Coordinates of C-alpha atoms in Angstrom, one line a residue:
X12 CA 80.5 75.1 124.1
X13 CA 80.3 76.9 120.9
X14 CA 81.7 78.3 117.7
X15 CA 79.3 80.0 115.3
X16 CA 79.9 82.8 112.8
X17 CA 77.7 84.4 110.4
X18 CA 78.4 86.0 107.4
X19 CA 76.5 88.6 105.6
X20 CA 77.5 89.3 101.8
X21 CA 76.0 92.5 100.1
X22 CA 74.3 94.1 102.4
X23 CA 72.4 96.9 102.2
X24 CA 69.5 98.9 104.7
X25 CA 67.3 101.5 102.5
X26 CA 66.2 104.8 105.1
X27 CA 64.8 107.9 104.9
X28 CA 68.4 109.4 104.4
X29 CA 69.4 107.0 101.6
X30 CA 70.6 103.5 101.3
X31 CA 73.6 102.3 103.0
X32 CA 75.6 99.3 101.9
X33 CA 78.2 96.4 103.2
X34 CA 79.9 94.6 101.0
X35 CA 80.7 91.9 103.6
X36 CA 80.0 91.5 107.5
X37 CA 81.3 88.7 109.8
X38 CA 80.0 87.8 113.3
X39 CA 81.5 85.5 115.2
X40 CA 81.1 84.0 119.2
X41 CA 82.6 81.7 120.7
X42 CA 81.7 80.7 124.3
X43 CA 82.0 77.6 126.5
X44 CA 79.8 76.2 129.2
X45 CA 79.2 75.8 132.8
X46 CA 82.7 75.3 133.3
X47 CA 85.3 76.3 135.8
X48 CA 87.0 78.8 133.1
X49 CA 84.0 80.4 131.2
X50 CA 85.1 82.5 128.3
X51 CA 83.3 84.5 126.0
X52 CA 84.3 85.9 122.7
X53 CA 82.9 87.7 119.7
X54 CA 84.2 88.7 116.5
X55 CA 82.8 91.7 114.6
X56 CA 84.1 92.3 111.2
X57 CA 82.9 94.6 108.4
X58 CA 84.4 95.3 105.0
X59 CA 82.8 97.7 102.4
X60 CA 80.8 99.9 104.2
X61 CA 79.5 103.1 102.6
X62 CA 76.6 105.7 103.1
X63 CA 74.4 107.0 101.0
X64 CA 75.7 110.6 98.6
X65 CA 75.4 113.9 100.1
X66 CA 75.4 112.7 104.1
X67 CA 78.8 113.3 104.5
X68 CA 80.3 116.2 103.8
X69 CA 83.5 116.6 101.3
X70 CA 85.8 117.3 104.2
X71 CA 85.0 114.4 106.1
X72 CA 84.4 112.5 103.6
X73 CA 88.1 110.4 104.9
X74 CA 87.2 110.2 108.1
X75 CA 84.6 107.6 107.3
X76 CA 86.1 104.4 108.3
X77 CA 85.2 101.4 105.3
X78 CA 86.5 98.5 107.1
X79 CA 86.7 98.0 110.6
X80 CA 87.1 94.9 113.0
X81 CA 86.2 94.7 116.8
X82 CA 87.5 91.8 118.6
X83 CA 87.0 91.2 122.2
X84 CA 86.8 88.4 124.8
X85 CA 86.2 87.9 128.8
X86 CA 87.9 85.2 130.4
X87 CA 88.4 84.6 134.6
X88 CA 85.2 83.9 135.7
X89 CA 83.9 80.7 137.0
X90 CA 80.1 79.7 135.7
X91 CA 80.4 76.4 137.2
X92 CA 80.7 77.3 140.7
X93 CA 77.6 80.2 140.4
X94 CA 75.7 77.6 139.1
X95 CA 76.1 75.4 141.8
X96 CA 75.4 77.9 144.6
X97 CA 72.0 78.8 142.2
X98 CA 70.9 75.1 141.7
X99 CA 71.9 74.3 145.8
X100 CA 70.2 77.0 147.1
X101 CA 66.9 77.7 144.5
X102 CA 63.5 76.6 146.1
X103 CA 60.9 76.9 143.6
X104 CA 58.0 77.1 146.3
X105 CA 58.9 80.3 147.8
X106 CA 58.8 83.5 145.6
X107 CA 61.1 84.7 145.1
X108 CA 63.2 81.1 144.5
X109 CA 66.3 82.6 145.3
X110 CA 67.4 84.8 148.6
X111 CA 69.1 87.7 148.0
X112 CA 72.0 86.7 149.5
X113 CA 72.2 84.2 147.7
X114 CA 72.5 85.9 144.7
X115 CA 75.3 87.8 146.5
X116 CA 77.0 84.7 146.9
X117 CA 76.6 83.5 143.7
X118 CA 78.3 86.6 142.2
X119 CA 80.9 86.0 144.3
X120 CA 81.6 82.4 143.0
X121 CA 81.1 83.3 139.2
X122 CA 84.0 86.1 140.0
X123 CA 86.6 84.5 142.4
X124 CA 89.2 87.2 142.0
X125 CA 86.4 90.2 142.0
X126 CA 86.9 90.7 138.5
X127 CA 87.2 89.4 134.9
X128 CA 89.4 89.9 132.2
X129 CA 88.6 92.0 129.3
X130 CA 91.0 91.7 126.4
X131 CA 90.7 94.1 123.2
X132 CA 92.3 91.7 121.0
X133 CA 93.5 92.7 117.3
X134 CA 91.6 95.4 116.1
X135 CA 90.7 98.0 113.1
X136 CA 89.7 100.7 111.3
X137 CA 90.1 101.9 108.4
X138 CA 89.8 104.5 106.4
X139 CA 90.9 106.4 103.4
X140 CA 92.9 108.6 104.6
X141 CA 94.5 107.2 108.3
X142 CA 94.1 102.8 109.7
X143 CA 93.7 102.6 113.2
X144 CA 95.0 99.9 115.5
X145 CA 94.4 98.4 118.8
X146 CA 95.1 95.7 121.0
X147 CA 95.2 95.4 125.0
X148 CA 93.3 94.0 128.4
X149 CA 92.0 95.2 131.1
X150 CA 90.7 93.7 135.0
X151 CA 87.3 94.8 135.9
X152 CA 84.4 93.9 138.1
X153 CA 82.2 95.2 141.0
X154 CA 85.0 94.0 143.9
X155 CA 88.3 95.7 141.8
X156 CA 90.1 98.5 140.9
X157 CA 90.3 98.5 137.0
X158 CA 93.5 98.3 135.5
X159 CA 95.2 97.0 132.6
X160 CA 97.1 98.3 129.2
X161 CA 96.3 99.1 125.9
X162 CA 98.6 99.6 122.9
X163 CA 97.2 102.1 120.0
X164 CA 98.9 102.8 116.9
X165 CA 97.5 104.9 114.2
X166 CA 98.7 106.3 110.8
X167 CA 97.5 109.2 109.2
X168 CA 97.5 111.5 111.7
X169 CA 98.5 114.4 110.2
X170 CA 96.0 114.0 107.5
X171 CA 93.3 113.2 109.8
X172 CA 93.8 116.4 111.7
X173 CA 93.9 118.1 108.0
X174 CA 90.4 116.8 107.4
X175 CA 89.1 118.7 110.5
X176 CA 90.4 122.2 110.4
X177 CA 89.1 122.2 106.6
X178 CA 85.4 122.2 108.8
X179 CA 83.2 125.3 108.4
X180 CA 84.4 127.0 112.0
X181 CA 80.7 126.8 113.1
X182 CA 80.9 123.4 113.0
X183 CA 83.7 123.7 116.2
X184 CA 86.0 120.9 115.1
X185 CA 89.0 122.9 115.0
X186 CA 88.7 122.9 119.1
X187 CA 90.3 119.6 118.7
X188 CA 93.2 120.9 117.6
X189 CA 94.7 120.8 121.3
X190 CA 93.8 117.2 122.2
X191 CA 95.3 116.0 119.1
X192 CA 98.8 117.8 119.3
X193 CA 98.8 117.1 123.0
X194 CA 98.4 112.8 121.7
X195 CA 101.0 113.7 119.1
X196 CA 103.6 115.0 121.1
X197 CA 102.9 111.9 123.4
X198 CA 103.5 109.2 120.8
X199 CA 106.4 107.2 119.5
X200 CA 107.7 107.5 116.3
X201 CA 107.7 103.6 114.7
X202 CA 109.9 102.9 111.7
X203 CA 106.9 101.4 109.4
X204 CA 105.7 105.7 109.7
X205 CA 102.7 104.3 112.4
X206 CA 102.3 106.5 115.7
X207 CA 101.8 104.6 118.9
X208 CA 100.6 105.0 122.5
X209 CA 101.0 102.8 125.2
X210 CA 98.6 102.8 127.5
X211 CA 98.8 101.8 131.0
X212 CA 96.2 101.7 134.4
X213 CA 97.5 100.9 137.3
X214 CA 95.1 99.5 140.6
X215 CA 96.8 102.4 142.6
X216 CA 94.9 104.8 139.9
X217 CA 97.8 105.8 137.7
X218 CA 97.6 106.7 134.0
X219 CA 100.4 106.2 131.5
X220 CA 100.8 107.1 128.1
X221 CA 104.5 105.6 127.3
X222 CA 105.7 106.2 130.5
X223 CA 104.7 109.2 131.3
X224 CA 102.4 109.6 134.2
X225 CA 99.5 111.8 133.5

């Protein structure tokens, strides 16, 4: 197993378009062996980001987020038992060294249930003028229905939808308009002035968005 991170300070890519900068960015995964319960994690996190003058327009310029943070993991799957079908059943004198049905069947012992979990754990963005968060999980894989929850919360709104009907109308931002009312008349109210959606898939295929079945 392993733990590494790396950790970028002052960074900055020159391009045809300008020079674009990162005051700090963290990568981190973590990830054990050929074990019974494999898991898998990595860490993205970036403070200080800006692009170069005259890219971004003046009405989006607060849309650009500065710091964000990604953070996901996988977890239910079993590389132990795959790699024991592999290593029982691979005969390096025939090509190829593995039969295709064994390869079927070591899919089926790396996921047990059919699936693995996904979980979006604490994550970010942020920007001038709204911060953006997110957490959740989710079952997935090739023998499963995917289904799982989600909670968002995000605060600036208002502002956010300000920054895109100030567009030049060629531009066609102000089409978004509908989707964004429609999620605002959706969310709940919290008291620290955040909006928030929960978000919820069920295996019989349902949607929703606090409780209300789309």
């Amino acid at each position: 197993s392993f733990d590494a991170t790396t950790s970028v300070n002052n960074l900055t890519v020159n391009t045809m378009m300008g020079r674009f900068a990162m005051a700090r960015a963290d990568v981190q995964v973590i990830a054990n062996g050929l074990v019974e319960e494999g898991y898998l994690r990595e860490k993205f996190t970036f403070t200080g980001f800006k692009m170069p003058e005259g890219i971004v327009p003046p009405w989006a310029a607060g849309l650009v987020p500065g710091d964000f943070t990604i953070d996901f993991d996988v977890s239910d799957f079993n590389p132990a038992a795959a790699a024991k079908v592999v290593l029982d059943n691979m005969d390096l004198t025939q090509q190829p060294s593995l039969k295709p049905e064994i390869e079927q069947q070591a899919l089926q012992a790396l996921l047990p249930k059919g699936s693995v979990k996904i979980g979006l754990l604490p994550s970010t963005v942020l920007a001038s003028i709204y911060n953006l968060k997110a957490e959740g999980a989710m079952t997935a894989g090739p023998m499963a229905v995917p289904a799982g929850q989600a909670m968002v919360l995000l605060k600036g709104l208002d502002e956010a939808m300000a920054a895109m009907n100030a567009a030049p109308p060629e531009m066609g931002m102000q089409q978004m308009a509908p989707m964004f009312m429609l999620a605002k008349g959706m969310a709940k109210q919290e008291a620290d002035g955040y909006l928030s959606w929960k978000i919820e898939s069920t295996p019989e295929g349902a949607l929703l968005i606090n409780g209300t079945d789309l």
